[in-house]
Amino acid sequence: MRLMEDLSYSANEGTPEMDQTVSLHSRFSNAHQQRKVVVVGYALTSKKTKSFMKPKLEGLARNKGILFVAIDQNRPLSDQGPFDIVLHKLSGKEWRQILEEYRQTHPEVTVLDPPDAIQHLHNRQSMLQAVADMDLSLSYGKVGVPKQLVIKKDASSISEAVGNVGLKLPLVAKPLVADGSEKSHQLSLAYDKYSLQKLEPPLVLQEFVNHGGVMFKVFIVGEAIKVVRRFSLPNVSMWEVLKNAGIYHFPRVSHAAASADDADLDPCVAELPPRPLLERLAKELRRRLGLRLFNLDIIREYGTRDHYYVIDINYFPGYGKMPEYEHIFTDFLLGLVQSKYKKRTTY
């Protein structure tokens, strides 16, 4: 933790950006030892900054002794700060290399999260492997992943490949790369095998699981878990599979505007997954993935009470859409620093 005299200013004060950053660095270094402050440097896309760095979050953080400071991507990271925590969601090999070098030279700084661990979620082939390996089956539920097939090239061979592994129609097609772009969130529903050659590899094909048109978005912030309902694709009957043909394209299915929390739903569909099941799942995935900031898209197989599927995992999701995210996130940041401080004092 840093010691600072005043928290009433923001990182946007001052005139030219370079002077502003140098001024902030000077204030960090020369601050009077009157108040302990957690300094969080953040490197986010402009879209993520707008959705996450809201005035309410920054105000609450300030009151709790947390200061968010924008990282200048045009200056060496080691010349900025000093930081207690670095929060990031930027893509690119160059940025990953910068962060890895920074982690090596600044072991006292917590980087959320390790770049190499995040990379596993950028590929839908490896994304769900941790869930599949767990094969989680407890008294209050079973969690798995839909049967899937990766197609890296040659769309003309998709139909044959689907037949060889025994995937059942309809099939959900998703881009293989999950990098947070709008394209990576697009999906299609294929009703017949002859239309599969119209798809564009590289992609992942998943068996469609009827789930009552409702998906559970499970937000994970460290050990904290928050679940919200979102509308999803409706059930598909066998009659519809036989009647329909072709590929149906969908935009981003789960969105804040598609909240199902206040909808009049069938209780069997609306019931949230058991808390103990989610806690066990989140704990195992934090350990296996090496991540602390992610969310799970989970569906319950229609007609069952306890059979769940994880269909997607996203790093640093849209926390701005999560109820009470400001309190949850600031408590998480404080807990990180306090935990690290306790470890230091025990040696």
mmCIF file with all atom_site columns, N, CA and C in Angstrom, residues 7 85-86 89 114 117 122 129 166 172 197 202 270 285 301 322:
data_model
loop_
_atom_site.group_PDB
_atom_site.id
_atom_site.type_symbol
_atom_site.label_atom_id
_atom_site.label_alt_id
_atom_site.label_comp_id
_atom_site.label_asym_id
_atom_site.label_entity_id
_atom_site.label_seq_id
_atom_site.pdbx_PDB_ins_code
_atom_site.Cartn_x
_atom_site.Cartn_y
_atom_site.Cartn_z
_atom_site.occupancy
_atom_site.B_iso_or_equiv
_atom_site.pdbx_formal_charge
_atom_site.auth_seq_id
_atom_site.auth_comp_id
_atom_site.auth_asym_id
_atom_site.auth_atom_id
_atom_site.pdbx_PDB_model_num
ATOM 1  N N  . LEU A 1 7   ? -6.859  12.332  -1.503  1.00 0.00 ? 7   LEU A N  1
ATOM 2  C CA . LEU A 1 7   ? -7.497  11.475  -2.499  1.00 0.00 ? 7   LEU A CA 1
ATOM 3  C C  . LEU A 1 7   ? -8.541  12.231  -3.296  1.00 0.00 ? 7   LEU A C  1
ATOM 4  N N  . ILE A 1 85  ? -1.459  -2.795  -7.535  1.00 0.00 ? 85  ILE A N  1
ATOM 5  C CA . ILE A 1 85  ? -2.168  -3.736  -8.401  1.00 0.00 ? 85  ILE A CA 1
ATOM 6  C C  . ILE A 1 85  ? -2.184  -3.173  -9.816  1.00 0.00 ? 85  ILE A C  1
ATOM 7  N N  . VAL A 1 86  ? -2.028  -4.052  -10.804 1.00 0.00 ? 86  VAL A N  1
ATOM 8  C CA . VAL A 1 86  ? -2.211  -3.673  -12.200 1.00 0.00 ? 86  VAL A CA 1
ATOM 9  C C  . VAL A 1 86  ? -3.396  -4.463  -12.738 1.00 0.00 ? 86  VAL A C  1
ATOM 10 N N  . LYS A 1 89  ? -6.934  -5.349  -19.435 1.00 0.00 ? 89  LYS A N  1
ATOM 11 C CA . LYS A 1 89  ? -7.582  -6.158  -20.455 1.00 0.00 ? 89  LYS A CA 1
ATOM 12 C C  . LYS A 1 89  ? -7.278  -5.537  -21.815 1.00 0.00 ? 89  LYS A C  1
ATOM 13 N N  . PRO A 1 114 ? -2.537  -13.034 -14.739 1.00 0.00 ? 114 PRO A N  1
ATOM 14 C CA . PRO A 1 114 ? -1.366  -13.395 -15.534 1.00 0.00 ? 114 PRO A CA 1
ATOM 15 C C  . PRO A 1 114 ? -1.720  -13.560 -17.011 1.00 0.00 ? 114 PRO A C  1
ATOM 16 N N  . ALA A 1 117 ? -2.203  -17.123 -18.471 1.00 0.00 ? 117 ALA A N  1
ATOM 17 C CA . ALA A 1 117 ? -3.422  -17.799 -18.021 1.00 0.00 ? 117 ALA A CA 1
ATOM 18 C C  . ALA A 1 117 ? -4.631  -17.304 -18.815 1.00 0.00 ? 117 ALA A C  1
ATOM 19 N N  . HIS A 1 122 ? -8.848  -17.451 -24.660 1.00 0.00 ? 122 HIS A N  1
ATOM 20 C CA . HIS A 1 122 ? -8.981  -16.843 -25.976 1.00 0.00 ? 122 HIS A CA 1
ATOM 21 C C  . HIS A 1 122 ? -9.183  -17.885 -27.064 1.00 0.00 ? 122 HIS A C  1
ATOM 22 N N  . GLN A 1 129 ? -11.759 -26.921 -21.422 1.00 0.00 ? 129 GLN A N  1
ATOM 23 C CA . GLN A 1 129 ? -11.073 -28.158 -21.073 1.00 0.00 ? 129 GLN A CA 1
ATOM 24 C C  . GLN A 1 129 ? -11.001 -28.367 -19.566 1.00 0.00 ? 129 GLN A C  1
ATOM 25 N N  . GLY A 1 166 ? -20.184 -38.266 -34.230 1.00 0.00 ? 166 GLY A N  1
ATOM 26 C CA . GLY A 1 166 ? -21.531 -38.522 -33.738 1.00 0.00 ? 166 GLY A CA 1
ATOM 27 C C  . GLY A 1 166 ? -22.232 -37.334 -33.102 1.00 0.00 ? 166 GLY A C  1
ATOM 28 N N  . VAL A 1 172 ? -24.590 -25.639 -32.522 1.00 0.00 ? 172 VAL A N  1
ATOM 29 C CA . VAL A 1 172 ? -24.234 -24.232 -32.332 1.00 0.00 ? 172 VAL A CA 1
ATOM 30 C C  . VAL A 1 172 ? -22.817 -24.040 -32.856 1.00 0.00 ? 172 VAL A C  1
ATOM 31 N N  . GLN A 1 197 ? -21.353 -26.796 -44.591 1.00 0.00 ? 197 GLN A N  1
ATOM 32 C CA . GLN A 1 197 ? -20.255 -26.328 -45.425 1.00 0.00 ? 197 GLN A CA 1
ATOM 33 C C  . GLN A 1 197 ? -20.314 -24.815 -45.683 1.00 0.00 ? 197 GLN A C  1
ATOM 34 N N  . PRO A 1 202 ? -11.920 -20.838 -38.836 1.00 0.00 ? 202 PRO A N  1
ATOM 35 C CA . PRO A 1 202 ? -11.909 -21.802 -37.730 1.00 0.00 ? 202 PRO A CA 1
ATOM 36 C C  . PRO A 1 202 ? -13.088 -21.566 -36.781 1.00 0.00 ? 202 PRO A C  1
ATOM 37 N N  . ALA A 1 270 ? -36.297 -20.883 -14.024 1.00 0.00 ? 270 ALA A N  1
ATOM 38 C CA . ALA A 1 270 ? -35.720 -19.696 -13.391 1.00 0.00 ? 270 ALA A CA 1
ATOM 39 C C  . ALA A 1 270 ? -34.844 -20.015 -12.182 1.00 0.00 ? 270 ALA A C  1
ATOM 40 N N  . LEU A 1 285 ? -12.076 -23.835 -10.648 1.00 0.00 ? 285 LEU A N  1
ATOM 41 C CA . LEU A 1 285 ? -11.650 -23.140 -11.864 1.00 0.00 ? 285 LEU A CA 1
ATOM 42 C C  . LEU A 1 285 ? -10.634 -22.047 -11.565 1.00 0.00 ? 285 LEU A C  1
ATOM 43 N N  . GLU A 1 301 ? -29.895 -28.188 -18.345 1.00 0.00 ? 301 GLU A N  1
ATOM 44 C CA . GLU A 1 301 ? -30.596 -28.986 -19.354 1.00 0.00 ? 301 GLU A CA 1
ATOM 45 C C  . GLU A 1 301 ? -32.086 -29.032 -19.032 1.00 0.00 ? 301 GLU A C  1
ATOM 46 N N  . MET A 1 322 ? -23.051 -6.175  -13.616 1.00 0.00 ? 322 MET A N  1
ATOM 47 C CA . MET A 1 322 ? -23.268 -7.020  -12.443 1.00 0.00 ? 322 MET A CA 1
ATOM 48 C C  . MET A 1 322 ? -23.772 -6.174  -11.285 1.00 0.00 ? 322 MET A C  1
#
